[in-house]
Short mmCIF file of C-alpha atoms in Angstrom, two decimals:
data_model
loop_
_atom_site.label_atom_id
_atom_site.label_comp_id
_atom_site.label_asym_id
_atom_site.label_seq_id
_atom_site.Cartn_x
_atom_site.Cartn_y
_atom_site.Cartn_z
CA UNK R 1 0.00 0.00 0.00
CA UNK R 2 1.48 3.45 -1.26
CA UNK R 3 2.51 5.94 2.01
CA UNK R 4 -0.45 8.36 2.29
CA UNK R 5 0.18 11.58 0.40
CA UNK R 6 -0.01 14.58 3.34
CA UNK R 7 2.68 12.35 5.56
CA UNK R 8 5.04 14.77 7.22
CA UNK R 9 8.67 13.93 7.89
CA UNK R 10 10.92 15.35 10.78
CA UNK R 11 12.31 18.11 8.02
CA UNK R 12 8.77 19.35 7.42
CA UNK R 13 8.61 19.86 11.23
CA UNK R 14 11.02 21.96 11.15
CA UNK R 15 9.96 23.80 8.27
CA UNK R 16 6.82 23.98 10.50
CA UNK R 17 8.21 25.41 13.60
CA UNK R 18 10.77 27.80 11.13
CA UNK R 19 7.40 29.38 10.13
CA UNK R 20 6.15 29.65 13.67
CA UNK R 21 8.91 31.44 14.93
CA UNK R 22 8.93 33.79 12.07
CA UNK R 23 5.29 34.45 12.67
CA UNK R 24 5.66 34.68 16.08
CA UNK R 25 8.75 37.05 15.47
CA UNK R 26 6.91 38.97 13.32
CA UNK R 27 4.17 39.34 15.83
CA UNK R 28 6.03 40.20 18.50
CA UNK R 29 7.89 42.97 16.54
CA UNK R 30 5.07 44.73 15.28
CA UNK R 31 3.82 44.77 18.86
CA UNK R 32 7.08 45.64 20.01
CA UNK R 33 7.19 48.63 17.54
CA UNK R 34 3.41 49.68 17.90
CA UNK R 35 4.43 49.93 21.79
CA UNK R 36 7.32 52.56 21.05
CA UNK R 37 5.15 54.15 18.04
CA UNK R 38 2.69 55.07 21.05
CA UNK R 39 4.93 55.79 23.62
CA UNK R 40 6.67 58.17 21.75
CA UNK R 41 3.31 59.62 20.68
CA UNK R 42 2.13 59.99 24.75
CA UNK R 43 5.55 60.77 25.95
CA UNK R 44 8.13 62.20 23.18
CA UNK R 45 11.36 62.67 25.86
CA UNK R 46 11.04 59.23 26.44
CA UNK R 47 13.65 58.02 24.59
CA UNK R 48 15.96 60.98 25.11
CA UNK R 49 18.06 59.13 27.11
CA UNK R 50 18.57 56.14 24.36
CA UNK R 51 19.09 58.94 21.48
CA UNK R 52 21.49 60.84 23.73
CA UNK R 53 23.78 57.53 24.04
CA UNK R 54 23.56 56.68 20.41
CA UNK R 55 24.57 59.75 19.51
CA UNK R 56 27.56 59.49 21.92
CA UNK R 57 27.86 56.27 20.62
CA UNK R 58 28.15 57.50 16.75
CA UNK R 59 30.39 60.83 17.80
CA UNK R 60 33.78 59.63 16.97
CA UNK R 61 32.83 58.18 13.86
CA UNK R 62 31.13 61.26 12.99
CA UNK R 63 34.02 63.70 13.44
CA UNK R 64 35.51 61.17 11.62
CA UNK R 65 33.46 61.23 8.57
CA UNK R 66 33.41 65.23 8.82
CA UNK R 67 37.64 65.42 8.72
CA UNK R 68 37.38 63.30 5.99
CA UNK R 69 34.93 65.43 4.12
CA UNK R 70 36.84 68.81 5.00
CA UNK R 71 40.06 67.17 4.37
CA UNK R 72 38.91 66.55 0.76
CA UNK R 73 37.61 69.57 -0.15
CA UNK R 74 40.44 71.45 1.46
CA UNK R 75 42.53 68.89 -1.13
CA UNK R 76 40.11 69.68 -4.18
CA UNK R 77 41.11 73.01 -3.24
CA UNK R 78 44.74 73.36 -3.39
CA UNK R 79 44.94 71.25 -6.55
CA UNK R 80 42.12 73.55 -8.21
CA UNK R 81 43.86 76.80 -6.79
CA UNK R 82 47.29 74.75 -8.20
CA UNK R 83 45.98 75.22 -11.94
CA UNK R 84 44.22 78.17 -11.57
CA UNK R 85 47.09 80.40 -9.71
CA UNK R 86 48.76 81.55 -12.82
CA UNK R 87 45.63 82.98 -14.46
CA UNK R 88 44.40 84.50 -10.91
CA UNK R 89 48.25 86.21 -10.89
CA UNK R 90 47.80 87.98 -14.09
CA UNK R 91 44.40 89.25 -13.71
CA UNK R 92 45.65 90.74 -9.75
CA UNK R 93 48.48 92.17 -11.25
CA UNK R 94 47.01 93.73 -14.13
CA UNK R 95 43.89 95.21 -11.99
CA UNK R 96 46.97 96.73 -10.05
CA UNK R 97 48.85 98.28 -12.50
CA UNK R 98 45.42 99.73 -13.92
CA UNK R 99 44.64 101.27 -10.29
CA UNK R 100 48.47 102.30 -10.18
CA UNK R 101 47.42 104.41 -13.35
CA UNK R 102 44.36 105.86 -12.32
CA UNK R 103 45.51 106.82 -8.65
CA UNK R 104 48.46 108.86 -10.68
CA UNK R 105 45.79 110.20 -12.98
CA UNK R 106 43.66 111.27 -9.97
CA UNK R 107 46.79 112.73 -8.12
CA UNK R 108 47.49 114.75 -11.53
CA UNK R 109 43.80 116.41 -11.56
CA UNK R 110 44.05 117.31 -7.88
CA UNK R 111 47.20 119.18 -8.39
CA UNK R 112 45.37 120.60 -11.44
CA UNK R 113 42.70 121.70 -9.60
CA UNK R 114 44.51 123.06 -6.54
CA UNK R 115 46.45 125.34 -9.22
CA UNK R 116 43.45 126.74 -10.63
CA UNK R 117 41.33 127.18 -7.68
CA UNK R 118 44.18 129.14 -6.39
CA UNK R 119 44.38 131.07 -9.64
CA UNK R 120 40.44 131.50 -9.16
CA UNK R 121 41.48 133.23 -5.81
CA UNK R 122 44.22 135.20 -6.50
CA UNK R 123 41.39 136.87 -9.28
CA UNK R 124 38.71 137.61 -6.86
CA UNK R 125 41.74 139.45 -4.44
CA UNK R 126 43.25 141.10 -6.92
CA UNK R 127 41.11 143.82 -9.52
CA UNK R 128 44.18 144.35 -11.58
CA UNK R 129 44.28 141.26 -13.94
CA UNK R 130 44.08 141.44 -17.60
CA UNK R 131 43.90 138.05 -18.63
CA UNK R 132 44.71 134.02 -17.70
CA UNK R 133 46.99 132.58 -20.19
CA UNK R 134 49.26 129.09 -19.68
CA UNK R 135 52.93 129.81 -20.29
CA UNK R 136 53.85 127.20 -23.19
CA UNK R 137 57.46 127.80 -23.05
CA UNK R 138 60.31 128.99 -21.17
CA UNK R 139 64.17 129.17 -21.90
CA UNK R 140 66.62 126.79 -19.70
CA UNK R 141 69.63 126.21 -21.87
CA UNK R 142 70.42 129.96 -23.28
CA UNK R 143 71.97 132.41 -20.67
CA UNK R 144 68.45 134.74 -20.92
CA UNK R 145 65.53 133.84 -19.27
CA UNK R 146 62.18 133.88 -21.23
CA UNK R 147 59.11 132.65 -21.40
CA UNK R 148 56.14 132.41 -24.08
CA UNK R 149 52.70 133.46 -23.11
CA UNK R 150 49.89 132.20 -24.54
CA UNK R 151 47.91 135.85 -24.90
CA UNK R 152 48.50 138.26 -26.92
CA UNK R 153 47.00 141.82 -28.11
CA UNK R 154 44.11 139.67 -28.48
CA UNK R 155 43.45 139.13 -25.08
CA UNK R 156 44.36 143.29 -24.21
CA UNK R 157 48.12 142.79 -23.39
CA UNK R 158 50.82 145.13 -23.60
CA UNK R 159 54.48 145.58 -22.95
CA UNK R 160 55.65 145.76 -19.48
CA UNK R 161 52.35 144.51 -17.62
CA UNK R 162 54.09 142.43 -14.80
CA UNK R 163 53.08 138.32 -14.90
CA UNK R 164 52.27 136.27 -11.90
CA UNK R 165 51.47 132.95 -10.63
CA UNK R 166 49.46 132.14 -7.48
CA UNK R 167 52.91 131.31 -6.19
CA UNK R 168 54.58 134.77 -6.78
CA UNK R 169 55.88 136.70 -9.57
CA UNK R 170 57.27 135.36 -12.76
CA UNK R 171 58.52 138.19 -14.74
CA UNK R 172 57.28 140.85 -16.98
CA UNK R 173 55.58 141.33 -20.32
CA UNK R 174 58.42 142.23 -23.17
CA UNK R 175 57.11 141.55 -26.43
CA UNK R 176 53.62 141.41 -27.51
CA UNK R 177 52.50 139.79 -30.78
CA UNK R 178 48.64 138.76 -31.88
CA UNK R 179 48.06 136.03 -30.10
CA UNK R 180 51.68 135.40 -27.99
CA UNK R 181 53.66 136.80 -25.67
CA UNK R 182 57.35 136.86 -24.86
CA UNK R 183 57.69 137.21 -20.79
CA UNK R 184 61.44 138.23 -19.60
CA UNK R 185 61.55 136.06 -16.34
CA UNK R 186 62.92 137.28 -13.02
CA UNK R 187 65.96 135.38 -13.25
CA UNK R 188 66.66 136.79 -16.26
CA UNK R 189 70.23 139.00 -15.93
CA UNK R 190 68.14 142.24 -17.28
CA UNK R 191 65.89 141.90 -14.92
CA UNK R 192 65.83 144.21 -11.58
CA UNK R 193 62.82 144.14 -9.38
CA UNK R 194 62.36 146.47 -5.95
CA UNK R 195 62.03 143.94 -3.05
CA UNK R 196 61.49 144.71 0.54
CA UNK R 197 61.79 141.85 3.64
CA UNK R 198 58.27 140.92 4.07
CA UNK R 199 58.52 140.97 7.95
CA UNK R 200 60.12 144.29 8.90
CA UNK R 201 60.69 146.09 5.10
CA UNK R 202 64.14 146.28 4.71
CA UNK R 203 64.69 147.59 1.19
CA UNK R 204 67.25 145.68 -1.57
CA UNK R 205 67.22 145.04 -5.29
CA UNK R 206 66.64 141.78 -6.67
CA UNK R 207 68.70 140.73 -9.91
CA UNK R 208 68.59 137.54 -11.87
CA UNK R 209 71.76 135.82 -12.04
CA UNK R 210 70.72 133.83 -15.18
CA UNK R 211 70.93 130.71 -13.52
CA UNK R 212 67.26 130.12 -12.17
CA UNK R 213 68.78 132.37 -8.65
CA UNK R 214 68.32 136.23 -7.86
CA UNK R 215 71.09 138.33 -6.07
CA UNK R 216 69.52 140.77 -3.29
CA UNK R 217 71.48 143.96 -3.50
CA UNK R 218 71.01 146.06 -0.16
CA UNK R 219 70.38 149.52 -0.41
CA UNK R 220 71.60 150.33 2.65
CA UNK R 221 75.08 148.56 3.15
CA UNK R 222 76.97 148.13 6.48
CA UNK R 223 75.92 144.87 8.73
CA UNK R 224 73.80 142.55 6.32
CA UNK R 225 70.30 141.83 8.46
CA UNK R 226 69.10 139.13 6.07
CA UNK R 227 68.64 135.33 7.22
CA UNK R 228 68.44 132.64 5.51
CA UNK R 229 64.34 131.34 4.92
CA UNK R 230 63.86 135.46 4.91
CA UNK R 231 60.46 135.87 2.41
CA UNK R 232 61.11 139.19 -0.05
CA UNK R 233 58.30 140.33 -1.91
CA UNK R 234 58.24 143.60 -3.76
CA UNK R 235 58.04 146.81 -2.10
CA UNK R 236 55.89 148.47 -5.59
CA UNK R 237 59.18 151.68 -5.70
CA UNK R 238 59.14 153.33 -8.97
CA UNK R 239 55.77 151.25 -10.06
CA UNK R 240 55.35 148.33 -12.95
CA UNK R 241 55.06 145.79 -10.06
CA UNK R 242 52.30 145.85 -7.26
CA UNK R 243 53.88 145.82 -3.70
CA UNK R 244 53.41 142.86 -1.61
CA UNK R 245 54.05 140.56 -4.38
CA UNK R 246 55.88 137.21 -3.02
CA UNK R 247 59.22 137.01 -5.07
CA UNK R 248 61.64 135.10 -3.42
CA UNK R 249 63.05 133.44 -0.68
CA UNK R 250 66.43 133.86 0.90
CA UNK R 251 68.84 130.25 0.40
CA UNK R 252 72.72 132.04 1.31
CA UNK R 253 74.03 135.22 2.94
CA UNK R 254 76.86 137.10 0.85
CA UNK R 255 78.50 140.00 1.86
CA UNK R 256 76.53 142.90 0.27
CA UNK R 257 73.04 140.44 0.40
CA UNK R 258 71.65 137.76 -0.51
CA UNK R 259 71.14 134.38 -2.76
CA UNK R 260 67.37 133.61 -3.11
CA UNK R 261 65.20 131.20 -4.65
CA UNK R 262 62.35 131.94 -6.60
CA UNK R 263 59.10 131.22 -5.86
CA UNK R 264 57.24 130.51 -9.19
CA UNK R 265 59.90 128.23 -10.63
CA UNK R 266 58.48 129.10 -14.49
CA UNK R 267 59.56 125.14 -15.04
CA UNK R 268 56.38 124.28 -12.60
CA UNK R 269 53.87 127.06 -13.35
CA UNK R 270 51.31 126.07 -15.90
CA UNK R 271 48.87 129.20 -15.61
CA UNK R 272 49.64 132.65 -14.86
CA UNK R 273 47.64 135.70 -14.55
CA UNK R 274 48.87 139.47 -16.56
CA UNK R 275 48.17 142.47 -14.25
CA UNK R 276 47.79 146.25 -14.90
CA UNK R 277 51.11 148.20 -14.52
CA UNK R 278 50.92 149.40 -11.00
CA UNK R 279 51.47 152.88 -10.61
CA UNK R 280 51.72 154.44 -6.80
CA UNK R 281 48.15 156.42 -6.11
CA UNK R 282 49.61 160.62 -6.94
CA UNK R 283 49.49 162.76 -4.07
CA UNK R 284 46.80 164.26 -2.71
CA UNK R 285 46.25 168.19 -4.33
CA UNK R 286 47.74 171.11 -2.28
CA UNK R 287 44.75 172.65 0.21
CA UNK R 288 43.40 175.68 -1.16
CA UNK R 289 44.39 178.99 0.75
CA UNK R 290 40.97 180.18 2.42
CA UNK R 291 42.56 182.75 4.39
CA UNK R 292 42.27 186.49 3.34
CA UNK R 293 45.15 189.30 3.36
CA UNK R 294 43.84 192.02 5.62
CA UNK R 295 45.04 195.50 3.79
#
């Protein structure tokens, strides 16, 4: 007779009780995690405690994983930076030398500005002027000492009107054409110019020596008071040029005098201002006689 068909052997068993357990496992787990799905629902700090330790628990291998992570993107870093230094180098130093350009640019229209807006002043203090012009040339090489104006008759100027700069005086006007003008500088040996010691007046001469210095000439000789830094401006004797002018400054004593140091170097004056010949105000007309001869 053939073994019935549904006959279990000792494997099947344990087949059997493998499916229990799983089933039971199963069971229990889903009980297990509907528990803590609840508790955490009533009481949330409940498991505080257990997070707190497995956090503790996963620290080191945290800080671990984070060097690693800084560690290669510091890496990816340096080996980008690596490749892309050279180009970064150019681009700096080119931005540079363009700033280096425009702070010398900006320097230049400051100075440019402080020279006219001292120009602009010396106008609104003084009545006298005849025109602005820029002095486009000046001698340096030739013993004589002249300068080209920019102005001519068209602008109203005529021989002998003294030129200045806000700085001091340059020279005088000794040519005149249309437009131009030829200036015959202070330093020039033909040139003599009444100065006076702008502190206490002392009286002297100053002379061009042709060599871009004057020579003060004392009037009065005997003990020389003149000290070096001394400022000598013109005093305005015998007219042309308006007294209080600044002229010079004293650089070496000499036995008569003085050495002295322009002012208005014509090498660094751009613009320059031609004033009216100065003439000293006449004197005031003799009072009338009012009294009557008794006969």
């Amino acid at each position: 007779m053939a073994p019935p068909a549904n006959r279990r052997s000792s494997y099947s068993r344990r087949a059997q009780y493998t499916t229990f357990l799983s089933y039971t496992a199963g069971v229990f787990g889903a009980a297990v995690g509907l528990a803590l799905v609840v508790i955490s629902l009533v009481n949330p700090a409940f498991f505080s405690t257990l997070r707190t330790l497995a956090d503790d628990a996963t620290e080191p291998a945290a800080q671990a994983s984070a060097g690693g992570r800084d560690l290669g993107r510091d890496a990816w870093a340096d080996i980008s930076g690596f490749f892309h230094s050279g180009s970064e180098h150019a681009r700096i130093s080119r931005e540079l030398a363009e700033a280096k350009v425009r702070l010398v640019e900006a320097r230049a229209a400051m100075a440019e500005n402080k020279r006219l807006k001292d120009l602009m002043g010396l106008s609104q203090q003084d009545g006298g002027a005849v025109a602005y012009a820029r002095l486009t040339a000046s001698s340096s090489a030739s013993s004589r000492r002249y300068a080209t104006l920019g102005a001519g008759r068209d602008r109203n100027v005529a021989p002998g009107m003294p030129v200045r700069s806000q700085m001091g005086l340059v020279g005088r006007v000794l040519e005149v054409g249309s437009s131009s003008a030829r200036v015959l500088l202070v330093t020039d040996s033909e040139s003599l110019v009444p100065v006076r010691r702008a502190t206490d007046g002392v009286p002297a001469f100053a002379q061009g020596n042709g060599d871009g210095t004057l020579r003060i000439r004392l009037i009065n000789l005997g003990i020389n008071p003149l000290r070096k830094g001394d400022v000598l401006v013109t005093s305005g004797s015998g007219g042309l040029y308006r007294p209080g002018t600044p002229m010079a400054i004293v650089t070496e004593l000499i036995r008569d005098g003085a050495v002295a140091r322009v002012l208005s170097n014509p090498s660094d004056t751009d613009y320059v201002m031609v004033e009216k010949s100065w003439a000293p105000p006449p004197p005031p007309p003799p009072a009338a006689d009012t009294t009557v001869k008794k006969r």
